[in-house]
mmCIF file of C-alpha atoms in Angstrom:
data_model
loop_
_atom_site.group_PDB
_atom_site.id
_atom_site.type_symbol
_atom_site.label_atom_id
_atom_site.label_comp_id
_atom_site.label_asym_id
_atom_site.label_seq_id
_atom_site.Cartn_x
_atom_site.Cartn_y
_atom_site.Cartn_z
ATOM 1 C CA UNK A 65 29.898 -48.673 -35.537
ATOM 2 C CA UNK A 66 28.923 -46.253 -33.160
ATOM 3 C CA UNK A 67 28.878 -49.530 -30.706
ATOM 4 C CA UNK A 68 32.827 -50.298 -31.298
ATOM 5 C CA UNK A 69 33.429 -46.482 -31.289
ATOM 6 C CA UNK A 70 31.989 -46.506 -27.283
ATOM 7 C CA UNK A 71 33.841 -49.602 -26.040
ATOM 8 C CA UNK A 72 37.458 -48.455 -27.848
ATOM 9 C CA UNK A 73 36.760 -45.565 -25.717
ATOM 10 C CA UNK A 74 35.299 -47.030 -22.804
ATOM 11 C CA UNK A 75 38.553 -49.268 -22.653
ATOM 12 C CA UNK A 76 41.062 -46.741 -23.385
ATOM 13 C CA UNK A 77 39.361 -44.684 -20.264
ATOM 14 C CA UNK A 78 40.098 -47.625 -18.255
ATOM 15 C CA UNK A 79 43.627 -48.584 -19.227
ATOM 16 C CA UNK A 80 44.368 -44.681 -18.491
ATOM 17 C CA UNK A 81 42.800 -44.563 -15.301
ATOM 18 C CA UNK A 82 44.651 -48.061 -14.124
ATOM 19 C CA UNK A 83 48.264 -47.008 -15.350
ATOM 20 C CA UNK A 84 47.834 -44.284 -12.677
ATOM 21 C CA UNK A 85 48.311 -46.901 -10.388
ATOM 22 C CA UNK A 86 50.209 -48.757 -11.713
ATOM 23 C CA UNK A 87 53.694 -47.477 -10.334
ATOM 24 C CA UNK A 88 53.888 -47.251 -6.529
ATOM 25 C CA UNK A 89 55.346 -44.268 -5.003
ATOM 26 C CA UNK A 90 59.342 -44.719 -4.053
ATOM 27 C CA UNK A 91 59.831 -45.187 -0.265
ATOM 28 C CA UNK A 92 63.444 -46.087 1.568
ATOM 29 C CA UNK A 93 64.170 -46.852 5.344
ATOM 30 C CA UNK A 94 64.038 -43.952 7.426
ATOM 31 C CA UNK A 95 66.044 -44.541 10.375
ATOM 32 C CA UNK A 96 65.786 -42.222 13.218
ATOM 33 C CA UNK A 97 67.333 -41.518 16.676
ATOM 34 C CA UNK A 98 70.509 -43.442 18.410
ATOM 35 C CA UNK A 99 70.795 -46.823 16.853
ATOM 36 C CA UNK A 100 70.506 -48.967 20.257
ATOM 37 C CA UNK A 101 71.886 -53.158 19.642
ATOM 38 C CA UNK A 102 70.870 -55.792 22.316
ATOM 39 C CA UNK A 103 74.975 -55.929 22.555
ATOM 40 C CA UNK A 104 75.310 -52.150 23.544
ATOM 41 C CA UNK A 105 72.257 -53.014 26.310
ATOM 42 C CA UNK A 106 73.974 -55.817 27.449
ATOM 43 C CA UNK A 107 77.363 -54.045 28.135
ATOM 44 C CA UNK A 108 75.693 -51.593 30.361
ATOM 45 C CA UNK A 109 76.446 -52.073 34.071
ATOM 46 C CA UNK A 110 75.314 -50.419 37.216
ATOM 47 C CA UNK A 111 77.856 -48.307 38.554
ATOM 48 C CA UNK A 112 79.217 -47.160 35.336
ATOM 49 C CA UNK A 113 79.919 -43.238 35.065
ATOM 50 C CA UNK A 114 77.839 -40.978 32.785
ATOM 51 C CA UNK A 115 81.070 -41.021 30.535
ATOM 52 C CA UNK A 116 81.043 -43.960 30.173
ATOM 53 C CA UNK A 117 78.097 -44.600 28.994
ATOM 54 C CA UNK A 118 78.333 -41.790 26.416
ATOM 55 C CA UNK A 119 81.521 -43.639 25.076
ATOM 56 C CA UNK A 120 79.128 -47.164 24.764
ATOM 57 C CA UNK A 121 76.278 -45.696 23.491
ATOM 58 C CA UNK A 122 76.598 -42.110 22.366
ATOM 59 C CA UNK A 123 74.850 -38.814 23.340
ATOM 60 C CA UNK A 124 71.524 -39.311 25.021
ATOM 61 C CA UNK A 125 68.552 -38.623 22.219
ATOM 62 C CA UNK A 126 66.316 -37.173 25.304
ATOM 63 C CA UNK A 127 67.403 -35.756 28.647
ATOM 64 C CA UNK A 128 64.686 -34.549 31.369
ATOM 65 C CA UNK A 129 65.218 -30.733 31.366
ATOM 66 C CA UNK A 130 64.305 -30.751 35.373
ATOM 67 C CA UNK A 131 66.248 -33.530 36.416
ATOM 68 C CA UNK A 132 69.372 -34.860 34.819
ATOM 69 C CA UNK A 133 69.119 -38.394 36.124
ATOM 70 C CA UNK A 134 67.349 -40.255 33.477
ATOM 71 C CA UNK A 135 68.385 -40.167 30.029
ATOM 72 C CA UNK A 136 66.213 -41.799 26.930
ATOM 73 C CA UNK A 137 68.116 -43.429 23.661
ATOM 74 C CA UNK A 138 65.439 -43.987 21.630
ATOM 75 C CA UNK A 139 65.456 -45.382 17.670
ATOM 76 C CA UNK A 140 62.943 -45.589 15.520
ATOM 77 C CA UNK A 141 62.307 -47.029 12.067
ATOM 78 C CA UNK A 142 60.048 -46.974 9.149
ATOM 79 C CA UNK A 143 60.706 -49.466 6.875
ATOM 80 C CA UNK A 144 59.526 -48.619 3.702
ATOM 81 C CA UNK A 145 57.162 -51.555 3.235
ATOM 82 C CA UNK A 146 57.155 -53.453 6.630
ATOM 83 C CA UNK A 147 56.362 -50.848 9.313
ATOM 84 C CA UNK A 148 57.797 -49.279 12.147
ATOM 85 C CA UNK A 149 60.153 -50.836 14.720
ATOM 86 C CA UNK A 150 60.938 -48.521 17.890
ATOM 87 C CA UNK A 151 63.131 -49.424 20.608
ATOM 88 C CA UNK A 152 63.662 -47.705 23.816
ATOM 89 C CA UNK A 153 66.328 -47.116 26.653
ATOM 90 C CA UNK A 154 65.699 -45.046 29.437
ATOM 91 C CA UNK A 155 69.230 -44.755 31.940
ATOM 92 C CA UNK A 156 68.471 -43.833 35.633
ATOM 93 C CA UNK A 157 71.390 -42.388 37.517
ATOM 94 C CA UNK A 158 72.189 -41.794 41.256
ATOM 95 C CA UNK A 159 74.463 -39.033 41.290
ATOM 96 C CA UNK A 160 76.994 -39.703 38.304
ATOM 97 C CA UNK A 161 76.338 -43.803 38.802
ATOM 98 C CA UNK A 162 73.841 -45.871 36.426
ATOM 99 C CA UNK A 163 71.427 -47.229 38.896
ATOM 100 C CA UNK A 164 68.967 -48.816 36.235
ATOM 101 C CA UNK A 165 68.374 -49.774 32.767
ATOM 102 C CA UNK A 166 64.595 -50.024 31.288
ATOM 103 C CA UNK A 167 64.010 -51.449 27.846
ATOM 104 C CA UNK A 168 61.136 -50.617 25.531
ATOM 105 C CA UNK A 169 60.877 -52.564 22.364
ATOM 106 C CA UNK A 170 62.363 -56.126 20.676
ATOM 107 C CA UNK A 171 65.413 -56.470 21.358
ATOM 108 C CA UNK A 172 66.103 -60.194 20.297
ATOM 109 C CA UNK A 173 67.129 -59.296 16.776
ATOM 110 C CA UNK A 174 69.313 -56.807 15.185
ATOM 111 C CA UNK A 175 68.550 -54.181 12.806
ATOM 112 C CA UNK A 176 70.227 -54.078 9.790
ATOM 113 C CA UNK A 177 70.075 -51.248 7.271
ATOM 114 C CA UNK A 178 71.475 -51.204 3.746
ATOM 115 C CA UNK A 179 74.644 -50.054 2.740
ATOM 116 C CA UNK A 180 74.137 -47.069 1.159
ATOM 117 C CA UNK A 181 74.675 -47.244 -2.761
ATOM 118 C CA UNK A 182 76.751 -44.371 -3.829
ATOM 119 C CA UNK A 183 76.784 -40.848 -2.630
ATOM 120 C CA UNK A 184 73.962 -40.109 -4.982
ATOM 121 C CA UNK A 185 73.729 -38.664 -9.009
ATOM 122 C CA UNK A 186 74.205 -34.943 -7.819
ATOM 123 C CA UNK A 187 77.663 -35.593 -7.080
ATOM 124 C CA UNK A 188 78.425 -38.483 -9.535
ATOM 125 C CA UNK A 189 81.938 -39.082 -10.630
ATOM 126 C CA UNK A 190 83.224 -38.096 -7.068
ATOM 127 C CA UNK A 191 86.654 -40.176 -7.164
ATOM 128 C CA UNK A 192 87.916 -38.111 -10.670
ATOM 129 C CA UNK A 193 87.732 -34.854 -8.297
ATOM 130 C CA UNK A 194 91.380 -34.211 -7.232
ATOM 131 C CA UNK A 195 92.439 -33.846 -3.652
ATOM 132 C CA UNK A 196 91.578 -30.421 -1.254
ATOM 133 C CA UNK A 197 94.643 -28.440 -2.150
ATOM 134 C CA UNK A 198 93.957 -26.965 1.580
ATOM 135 C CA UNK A 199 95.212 -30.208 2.498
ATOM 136 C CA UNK A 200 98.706 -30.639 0.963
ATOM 137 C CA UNK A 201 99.561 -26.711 2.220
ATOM 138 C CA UNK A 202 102.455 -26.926 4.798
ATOM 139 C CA UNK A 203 102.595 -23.875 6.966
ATOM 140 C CA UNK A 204 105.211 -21.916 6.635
ATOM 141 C CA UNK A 205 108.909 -22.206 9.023
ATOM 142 C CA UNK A 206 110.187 -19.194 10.086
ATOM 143 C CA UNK A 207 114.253 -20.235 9.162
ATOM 144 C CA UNK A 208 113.379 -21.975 5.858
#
């Protein structure tokens, strides 16, 4: 008896001990940075303008502090369960002119994140919520 009483125990211990791990831990993409596509890259040209380039690819991530002439775009990330992908652009100008374009990272295929799915359960029934009343206020005419 007192045999049965130590492995019912013994094996309860262990089924405790391996439902602990039994459940991973909850992990999502974790994008970071200025999303940079090998058909943003490819649409850079030397001699563009620095507005230009801001309206292709956005605000620089990184600008030297010293020297305004190179600009970084940089993009990371961590996949929940695969790893980290980085990519990196660094943009040298002469003057207000792209004079060269370095790439750090794959480029040969795109990145796709999921859509997201919802706006989350703190704000749940968000399409029964009526308009901003702000929004339908005309301002006042003087003569009406």
């Amino acid at each position: 008896m007192q045999k049965l009483t130590r492995i019912i125990t013994l094996s309860v211990a262990l089924l405790m001990i391996s439902g602990c791990s039994y459940f991973g831990v909850y992990k999502r993409d974790l994008p970071q940075g200025n999303l940079v596509t090998e058909a943003m890259v490819e649409q850079l040209q030397p001699g563009m303008s620095r507005q230009q380039v801001v309206n292709l690819m956005g605000s620089p991530l990184l600008e030297a502090p010293f020297d305004s002439s190179e600009w970084d775009y940089v993009y990371r990330l961590d996949k929940a369960y695969a790893g980290v992908e980085q990519r990196r652009i660094t943009l040298t100008f002469q003057g207000n002119r792209l004079a060269a374009v370095d790439r750090h990272g794959n480029f040969s295929r795109d990145i796709s994140l999921p859509d997201d799915q919802g706006v989350g359960p703190s704000v749940e029934g968000i399409s029964d919520v009526q308009e901003d009343p702000i929004d339908n206020v005309t301002p006042d005419r003087p003569g009406e």
